[in-house]
Short mmCIF file of C-alpha atoms in Angstrom, two decimals:
data_model
loop_
_atom_site.label_atom_id
_atom_site.label_comp_id
_atom_site.label_asym_id
_atom_site.label_seq_id
_atom_site.Cartn_x
_atom_site.Cartn_y
_atom_site.Cartn_z
CA MET G 21 -49.73 66.27 57.22
CA ARG G 22 -50.68 65.37 53.65
CA ILE G 23 -48.03 64.38 51.08
CA TYR G 24 -48.76 64.90 47.38
CA SER G 25 -46.79 63.56 44.45
CA LEU G 26 -47.19 65.62 41.30
CA VAL G 27 -46.00 64.90 37.79
CA LEU G 28 -46.36 66.97 34.65
CA VAL G 29 -49.94 66.91 33.34
CA PRO G 30 -49.85 65.51 29.79
CA PHE G 31 -50.55 68.11 27.13
CA LEU G 32 -52.19 66.10 24.40
CA SER G 33 -53.55 62.68 25.08
CA LEU G 34 -53.51 59.51 27.13
CA ALA G 35 -50.73 58.29 24.86
CA THR G 36 -48.53 61.08 26.14
CA ALA G 37 -49.27 60.03 29.69
CA SER G 38 -47.10 56.95 29.21
CA LEU G 39 -44.14 59.26 28.84
CA SER G 40 -45.11 61.31 31.84
CA GLY G 41 -45.39 58.17 33.88
CA GLN G 42 -41.67 57.59 33.55
CA ARG G 43 -40.82 60.90 35.18
CA GLN G 44 -40.01 61.44 38.82
CA GLY G 45 -42.76 63.18 40.80
CA VAL G 46 -42.49 66.26 43.00
CA THR G 47 -43.31 65.72 46.67
CA ILE G 48 -45.48 68.40 48.30
CA ASN G 49 -45.48 68.94 52.04
CA ASP G 50 -48.55 71.01 52.84
CA ARG G 51 -47.08 71.99 56.24
CA THR G 52 -44.60 74.28 54.48
CA PRO G 53 -45.47 77.58 52.77
CA GLU G 54 -43.95 76.43 49.49
CA GLY G 55 -45.84 73.15 49.71
CA ARG G 56 -49.15 74.89 50.25
CA LEU G 57 -48.45 77.20 47.32
CA LEU G 58 -47.63 74.26 45.06
CA GLN G 59 -50.85 72.61 46.18
CA GLN G 60 -52.78 75.74 45.18
CA VAL G 61 -51.10 75.71 41.79
CA SER G 62 -52.03 72.08 41.21
CA GLU G 63 -55.66 72.60 42.18
CA GLU G 64 -56.36 75.99 40.51
CA PRO G 65 -58.60 75.50 37.42
CA ASP G 66 -58.41 79.09 36.17
CA ASP G 67 -55.30 79.54 34.01
CA ALA G 68 -54.89 83.27 34.68
CA LYS G 69 -55.02 82.71 38.43
CA LYS G 70 -52.80 79.66 38.07
CA VAL G 71 -50.14 81.67 36.22
CA ALA G 72 -50.20 84.32 38.95
CA LEU G 73 -49.69 81.63 41.60
CA MET G 74 -46.84 80.08 39.61
CA GLU G 75 -45.13 83.43 39.19
CA GLN G 76 -45.45 83.99 42.92
CA PHE G 77 -43.93 80.58 43.65
CA LEU G 78 -40.99 81.10 41.30
CA ALA G 79 -40.32 84.56 42.72
CA GLN G 80 -40.26 83.24 46.29
CA TYR G 81 -38.70 79.80 45.75
CA PRO G 82 -36.62 79.86 42.55
CA GLU G 83 -34.32 77.04 43.76
CA HIS G 84 -37.07 74.71 44.94
CA GLU G 85 -37.11 71.20 43.46
CA GLY G 86 -40.61 71.88 42.14
CA ALA G 87 -39.52 74.85 40.01
CA ALA G 88 -39.06 72.72 36.87
CA TRP G 89 -42.57 71.31 37.27
CA VAL G 90 -43.96 74.82 37.74
CA TYR G 91 -42.25 76.09 34.60
CA SER G 92 -43.69 73.13 32.70
CA GLN G 93 -47.17 74.00 33.92
CA MET G 94 -46.64 77.60 32.85
CA VAL G 95 -46.04 76.54 29.25
CA THR G 96 -49.53 75.09 28.97
CA SER G 97 -51.35 77.76 30.96
CA CYS G 98 -49.64 80.70 29.24
CA ALA G 99 -50.32 79.19 25.82
CA LYS G 100 -54.02 78.83 26.67
CA LEU G 101 -54.06 82.52 27.58
CA GLY G 102 -52.38 83.49 24.31
CA GLN G 103 -49.19 84.50 26.11
CA PHE G 104 -46.96 82.62 23.70
CA ASP G 105 -43.67 84.38 24.41
CA ALA G 106 -44.14 83.67 28.11
CA ALA G 107 -44.97 80.04 27.32
CA LEU G 108 -41.82 79.60 25.23
CA GLY G 109 -39.71 81.35 27.84
CA ALA G 110 -41.06 79.02 30.51
CA ALA G 111 -40.25 76.04 28.31
CA GLU G 112 -36.63 77.19 28.04
CA LYS G 113 -36.36 77.40 31.81
CA ALA G 114 -38.09 74.06 32.33
CA LEU G 115 -35.75 72.30 29.91
CA ALA G 116 -32.72 74.01 31.45
CA GLN G 117 -33.59 72.27 34.74
CA ASP G 118 -34.94 69.06 33.23
CA PRO G 119 -33.40 68.54 29.75
CA ALA G 120 -35.22 65.24 29.17
CA ASN G 121 -38.70 66.69 29.59
CA LEU G 122 -40.28 65.66 26.29
CA GLU G 123 -43.79 66.74 27.25
CA THR G 124 -42.70 70.30 27.88
CA ALA G 125 -40.69 70.46 24.67
CA PHE G 126 -43.74 69.23 22.80
CA ALA G 127 -45.98 71.77 24.53
CA ALA G 128 -43.54 74.41 23.28
CA VAL G 129 -44.05 73.15 19.70
CA LYS G 130 -47.78 73.69 20.11
CA ALA G 131 -47.22 77.15 21.56
CA ALA G 132 -44.91 78.09 18.69
CA GLU G 133 -47.53 76.87 16.20
CA ALA G 134 -50.23 78.92 17.88
CA LYS G 135 -47.96 81.95 17.76
CA LYS G 136 -47.37 81.28 14.02
CA ASP G 137 -43.65 81.78 14.53
CA PRO G 138 -41.74 79.69 11.94
CA ASP G 139 -38.39 80.13 13.68
CA ALA G 140 -39.81 78.97 17.00
CA VAL G 141 -41.62 76.04 15.36
CA ARG G 142 -38.41 74.93 13.70
CA LYS G 143 -36.41 75.24 16.92
CA TRP G 144 -38.85 73.36 19.11
CA ALA G 145 -39.75 70.76 16.51
CA VAL G 146 -36.09 69.79 16.27
CA ARG G 147 -35.66 69.79 20.03
CA SER G 148 -38.80 67.74 20.61
CA SER G 149 -37.89 65.31 17.86
CA ASP G 150 -34.45 64.74 19.37
CA LEU G 151 -35.98 64.00 22.76
CA ALA G 152 -38.69 61.78 21.28
CA ARG G 153 -36.11 59.69 19.45
CA LYS G 154 -34.11 59.23 22.64
CA VAL G 155 -37.24 58.09 24.47
CA ALA G 156 -38.20 55.72 21.66
CA GLN G 157 -34.71 54.22 21.48
CA ALA G 158 -34.23 53.79 25.21
CA PRO G 159 -34.15 50.09 26.20
CA LYS G 160 -36.92 48.53 28.23
CA SER G 161 -36.47 49.30 31.91
CA ALA G 162 -36.92 46.89 34.80
CA GLU G 163 -40.01 48.81 35.91
CA GLU G 164 -41.79 48.47 32.52
CA ASP G 165 -43.89 45.52 31.44
CA ASP G 166 -44.29 44.78 27.73
CA ASN G 167 -47.41 46.94 27.37
CA ALA G 168 -45.87 49.93 29.14
CA TYR G 169 -42.72 49.65 27.05
CA LYS G 170 -44.68 49.48 23.79
CA LEU G 171 -46.89 52.39 24.78
CA ARG G 172 -43.86 54.50 25.70
CA VAL G 173 -42.13 53.77 22.37
CA ASP G 174 -45.28 54.26 20.29
CA SER G 175 -46.09 57.52 22.07
CA ALA G 176 -42.61 58.90 21.48
CA LYS G 177 -42.77 57.98 17.80
CA HIS G 178 -46.19 59.61 17.56
CA LEU G 179 -44.81 62.86 18.97
CA ASP G 180 -41.80 62.66 16.65
CA THR G 181 -44.12 62.29 13.66
CA TYR G 182 -46.13 65.28 14.82
CA THR G 183 -43.00 67.45 14.68
CA GLU G 184 -42.74 66.56 10.97
CA TYR G 185 -46.31 67.74 10.47
CA ALA G 186 -45.56 70.92 12.43
CA LEU G 187 -42.66 71.77 10.11
CA LEU G 188 -44.80 71.28 7.01
CA ASN G 189 -47.77 73.14 8.43
CA SER G 190 -45.61 76.08 9.45
CA ALA G 191 -44.01 76.14 6.00
CA GLN G 192 -47.45 76.29 4.39
CA GLN G 193 -48.36 79.28 6.54
CA ALA G 194 -45.04 81.16 6.33
CA PRO G 195 -45.35 84.23 4.07
CA GLN G 196 -41.67 84.35 3.07
CA ALA G 197 -40.17 81.85 0.64
CA ALA G 198 -36.93 81.78 2.62
CA LYS G 199 -38.77 80.63 5.75
CA LYS G 200 -40.58 77.94 3.80
CA VAL G 201 -37.21 76.70 2.55
CA GLU G 202 -35.70 76.64 6.05
CA LEU G 203 -38.57 74.63 7.46
CA LEU G 204 -38.80 72.14 4.62
CA LYS G 205 -35.03 71.74 4.40
CA THR G 206 -35.05 70.87 8.11
CA LEU G 207 -37.82 68.34 7.50
CA GLU G 208 -35.91 66.83 4.57
CA GLU G 209 -32.69 66.54 6.57
CA ARG G 210 -34.35 65.02 9.61
CA ALA G 211 -36.98 62.79 8.02
CA PRO G 212 -36.27 62.19 4.31
CA GLU G 213 -38.91 59.44 4.15
CA SER G 214 -41.60 61.44 5.95
CA ILE G 215 -45.08 61.37 4.46
CA TYR G 216 -45.26 65.09 5.24
CA LEU G 217 -42.15 65.77 3.18
CA SER G 218 -43.68 63.96 0.21
CA GLN G 219 -46.74 66.19 0.60
CA GLY G 220 -44.56 69.29 0.83
CA TYR G 221 -42.20 68.74 -2.08
CA GLY G 222 -44.25 70.90 -4.43
CA LEU G 223 -44.20 73.76 -1.95
CA TYR G 224 -40.48 73.18 -1.30
CA PHE G 225 -39.70 73.34 -5.03
CA LEU G 226 -41.71 76.53 -5.53
CA ALA G 227 -40.15 78.22 -2.49
CA LEU G 228 -36.65 77.39 -3.73
CA VAL G 229 -37.46 78.86 -7.14
CA GLN G 230 -38.92 82.00 -5.53
CA SER G 231 -35.86 82.40 -3.31
CA GLY G 232 -33.57 82.19 -6.34
CA ASP G 233 -31.93 78.85 -5.54
CA THR G 234 -32.61 77.15 -8.86
CA PRO G 235 -29.97 74.39 -8.44
CA ALA G 236 -31.59 73.29 -5.17
CA ALA G 237 -35.04 73.47 -6.78
CA VAL G 238 -33.80 71.28 -9.61
CA ALA G 239 -32.39 68.76 -7.12
CA VAL G 240 -35.82 68.53 -5.46
CA ALA G 241 -37.58 68.24 -8.82
CA GLU G 242 -35.32 65.44 -10.02
CA LYS G 243 -36.15 63.35 -6.96
CA LEU G 244 -39.81 63.51 -7.99
CA ILE G 245 -39.07 63.06 -11.69
CA ALA G 246 -37.29 59.81 -10.85
CA LYS G 247 -40.45 58.65 -9.04
CA GLY G 248 -42.79 59.79 -11.81
CA GLN G 249 -44.32 62.37 -9.46
CA ALA G 250 -43.08 65.66 -10.95
CA ASN G 251 -45.53 68.30 -12.10
CA GLU G 252 -45.31 70.44 -15.22
CA GLU G 253 -43.45 73.34 -13.62
CA MET G 254 -40.82 70.98 -12.22
CA LEU G 255 -40.17 69.40 -15.61
CA ALA G 256 -40.06 72.77 -17.37
CA THR G 257 -37.80 74.43 -14.83
CA THR G 258 -35.41 71.47 -14.69
CA GLY G 259 -35.12 71.10 -18.45
CA ASP G 260 -34.65 74.85 -18.80
CA PHE G 261 -31.92 74.79 -16.14
CA TYR G 262 -29.86 72.16 -17.94
CA LEU G 263 -30.37 73.89 -21.27
CA ARG G 264 -29.01 77.18 -19.92
CA GLN G 265 -26.10 75.34 -18.29
CA ASN G 266 -25.15 73.84 -21.66
CA ARG G 267 -24.91 70.37 -20.16
CA GLU G 268 -26.91 67.17 -19.76
CA ALA G 269 -28.32 67.53 -23.29
CA GLN G 270 -30.25 64.29 -23.06
CA LYS G 271 -31.95 65.45 -19.88
CA VAL G 272 -33.13 68.57 -21.69
CA LEU G 273 -34.77 66.45 -24.39
CA ASP G 274 -36.13 63.89 -21.92
CA TYR G 275 -37.67 66.47 -19.61
CA SER G 276 -39.12 68.58 -22.42
CA SER G 277 -40.64 65.41 -23.91
CA LYS G 278 -42.16 64.43 -20.54
CA LEU G 279 -43.47 67.98 -20.16
CA LEU G 280 -45.20 67.97 -23.54
CA GLU G 281 -46.72 64.55 -22.89
CA LEU G 282 -47.97 65.56 -19.45
CA VAL G 283 -49.55 68.79 -20.67
CA ASN G 284 -51.19 67.15 -23.68
CA THR G 285 -52.74 64.35 -21.62
CA LYS G 286 -53.86 66.37 -18.62
CA ALA G 287 -57.59 66.91 -18.22
CA LYS G 288 -58.95 70.40 -17.60
CA PRO G 289 -60.16 70.90 -14.02
CA ASP G 290 -63.81 71.88 -13.78
CA ALA G 291 -62.99 75.05 -11.84
CA VAL G 292 -60.72 76.42 -14.61
CA SER G 293 -62.19 78.34 -17.54
CA ASP G 294 -61.50 77.24 -21.11
CA ALA G 295 -59.58 80.46 -21.77
CA ASP G 296 -57.37 80.13 -18.71
CA TRP G 297 -56.75 76.46 -19.45
CA GLN G 298 -55.71 77.19 -23.01
CA LYS G 299 -53.42 79.98 -21.85
CA TRP G 300 -51.77 77.64 -19.35
CA LYS G 301 -51.34 74.91 -21.96
CA ASN G 302 -49.91 77.29 -24.54
CA HIS G 303 -47.37 78.59 -22.03
CA LEU G 304 -46.07 75.15 -21.14
CA LEU G 305 -46.30 73.68 -24.63
CA GLY G 306 -44.39 76.65 -25.98
CA TRP G 307 -41.80 76.28 -23.23
CA GLY G 308 -41.35 72.57 -23.91
CA GLN G 309 -41.07 73.00 -27.68
CA TRP G 310 -38.67 75.92 -27.20
CA MET G 311 -36.35 73.77 -25.08
CA THR G 312 -36.48 70.94 -27.58
CA GLY G 313 -35.83 73.18 -30.56
CA VAL G 314 -32.97 75.10 -28.96
CA GLU G 315 -31.31 71.82 -27.91
CA TYR G 316 -31.72 70.41 -31.43
CA CYS G 317 -30.07 73.51 -32.81
CA ALA G 318 -27.17 73.17 -30.36
CA GLN G 319 -26.72 69.59 -31.62
CA SER G 320 -26.76 70.79 -35.26
CA ARG G 321 -30.03 68.96 -35.86
CA PHE G 322 -31.21 71.94 -37.85
CA ASP G 323 -34.11 70.40 -39.76
CA GLU G 324 -35.68 69.13 -36.52
CA ALA G 325 -34.99 72.45 -34.76
CA ASN G 326 -36.66 74.36 -37.59
CA LYS G 327 -39.84 72.29 -37.39
CA VAL G 328 -40.16 72.39 -33.61
CA LEU G 329 -39.37 76.09 -33.20
CA ARG G 330 -41.77 77.13 -35.96
CA ALA G 331 -44.51 75.27 -34.08
CA ALA G 332 -43.47 76.89 -30.81
CA LEU G 333 -43.34 80.46 -32.10
CA PRO G 334 -47.08 81.34 -31.91
CA LEU G 335 -47.24 79.85 -28.40
CA LEU G 336 -44.50 82.19 -27.17
CA GLU G 337 -46.39 85.42 -27.74
CA GLY G 338 -46.08 87.58 -24.63
CA ASN G 339 -42.81 85.98 -23.56
CA ASP G 340 -40.18 88.14 -25.24
CA GLU G 341 -37.21 86.28 -23.81
CA TYR G 342 -38.22 82.89 -25.19
CA LYS G 343 -39.64 84.34 -28.39
CA ALA G 344 -36.34 86.11 -29.11
CA GLY G 345 -34.44 82.91 -28.36
CA ALA G 346 -36.68 80.94 -30.71
CA LEU G 347 -36.23 83.52 -33.50
CA PHE G 348 -32.45 83.53 -33.06
CA ASN G 349 -32.25 79.75 -33.27
CA LEU G 350 -34.67 79.67 -36.20
CA GLY G 351 -32.36 82.12 -37.96
CA ILE G 352 -29.37 79.88 -37.26
CA ALA G 353 -31.19 76.71 -38.35
CA ASN G 354 -32.47 78.24 -41.58
CA SER G 355 -29.05 79.69 -42.38
CA HIS G 356 -27.59 76.17 -42.23
CA LEU G 357 -30.52 74.81 -44.23
CA LYS G 358 -29.82 77.49 -46.89
CA ASN G 359 -33.25 79.04 -46.37
CA LEU G 360 -31.63 82.47 -46.34
CA ALA G 361 -34.79 84.49 -46.88
CA ASP G 362 -36.40 82.85 -43.87
CA ALA G 363 -33.20 83.17 -41.86
CA ALA G 364 -33.09 86.91 -42.57
CA LYS G 365 -36.79 87.24 -41.65
CA PHE G 366 -36.27 85.52 -38.29
CA PHE G 367 -33.15 87.54 -37.49
CA GLU G 368 -34.98 90.76 -38.39
CA GLN G 369 -37.89 89.88 -36.10
CA CYS G 370 -35.45 89.05 -33.34
CA VAL G 371 -33.70 92.42 -33.68
CA ALA G 372 -37.05 94.12 -33.03
CA ILE G 373 -37.24 92.54 -29.55
CA LYS G 374 -35.12 93.93 -26.74
CA SER G 375 -33.13 90.95 -25.52
CA PRO G 376 -29.57 89.59 -25.28
CA TYR G 377 -30.13 88.12 -28.75
CA GLN G 378 -30.38 91.56 -30.43
CA PRO G 379 -26.64 92.10 -31.11
CA PRO G 380 -25.89 88.65 -32.60
CA CYS G 381 -29.11 88.73 -34.64
CA ALA G 382 -28.20 92.16 -36.01
CA ASP G 383 -24.72 90.94 -36.95
CA ASN G 384 -26.08 87.81 -38.60
CA LEU G 385 -28.70 89.79 -40.51
CA LYS G 386 -26.06 92.21 -41.72
CA GLY G 387 -23.84 89.33 -42.80
CA ILE G 388 -26.60 87.65 -44.80
CA ARG G 389 -27.52 90.86 -46.56
CA ALA G 390 -23.90 91.66 -47.34
CA THR G 391 -23.05 88.28 -48.87
CA HIS G 392 -26.35 87.20 -50.39
CA ARG G 393 -29.08 88.83 -52.39
CA VAL G 394 -31.77 88.87 -49.74
CA VAL G 395 -34.59 91.41 -50.00
CA LYS G 396 -35.12 93.54 -46.88
#
C-alpha cells in the first residue's frame, strides 16, 4: 500500500508555497477506490481530463475529506480552460469547507480577473485580502523558524497588495462609471494608503463626475489638491462646485487661481496639435476666469469682476451656460459701476441666449431702459 499526502498546489509562485506549507495535507490510500481516483487527479497533466476526474470524484464521494482539496484544484484547472463560472463556483465550495484557504481565494481573484467580471473581482479581492491579513497577523507558531515565519508573513502581504492592484485594474477595464466607483471606493476604504489608489485617483474622480456624484468627486479632488497633485479638471470642477453652492468663497478664488496658474504654465504635449491645445487652454482659462469673476461679483467687487469677466468672454464661445452667466454678471457689475450703456449691452446679449439667466436679464434690461436714457 502506498500513502500519499497532498496539499494544494500553489497558484502563483514559490512565495505562495509558504502559505500552502502551513495547511494540513490529504492522505491518499491507493487501496481504496476513492484513493486511487484522487491519485489519478493529482497525476493528470491535462486540465480537461483532470476536471472530468474531479467531477467524477465529487459525484461519487461528496463527503470525503479530500473534497475541499479537489474543489481547490478545480478552480485552477477550470480557469485554465476558460470555464470561469465553474472556477468561481468551485472556489465557493472549497471555501465553504475550508474557510481559511487563502490560496484558493486568491486563485478565484485571478479567475474573476480573467473573466473581466468587476463584481466578482471586488468580491474575491475583499475575501482574499481579509484572509491574507489574518495570515500575516497570525503569531509565529512553534513549528515555524524565523525564515519560515518571515516568508509566510511577506507572502500574505504580497497577496494582499495584489488584491489592491486587482481592484484598480478591474476599475480601469470596467465600461460603466458606476462599476469603476464601486471598485475604487472599495480600494479606498480598505487601503487608503495604497500606491494603486494614488494611481487611480484620477480615474476615481472622473467616474464620480460621470456617475453624477459631484460632492464625492470634490472630496476626492480636495485630497489631491491638499497634496499639490490635482489636475486641471479637478481644480475647475471643485471651484465650480463651491461657487454653485454659494459657500466657501475663498476656496472658489483659491482653486480658480491654481487652475489658471496650472494651465498657463503647462507645456504642450508633443502628440497634441496646436489647435487642440489652444482649444483646451481656452476652455479651462475661460472657466477659471468665469469662476473668479462671478465670485468677485458676489462679493460686490464689481471693478475686479468687470475686468476678469470681460477677459473671459471671448474664451467662453461655444459654452452658452457660462457665457450667459458671464454676461449676466457683467451686466450687474457695470450697473453698479454706472456704465449703464455697457450694462444694457451685456443684458441684451444675455437675453439672446437660452439659459436660466434670460428672465432676470430681460427684467434688468427693461428696468435700465425705463429709468435711464439708454439707446437700444
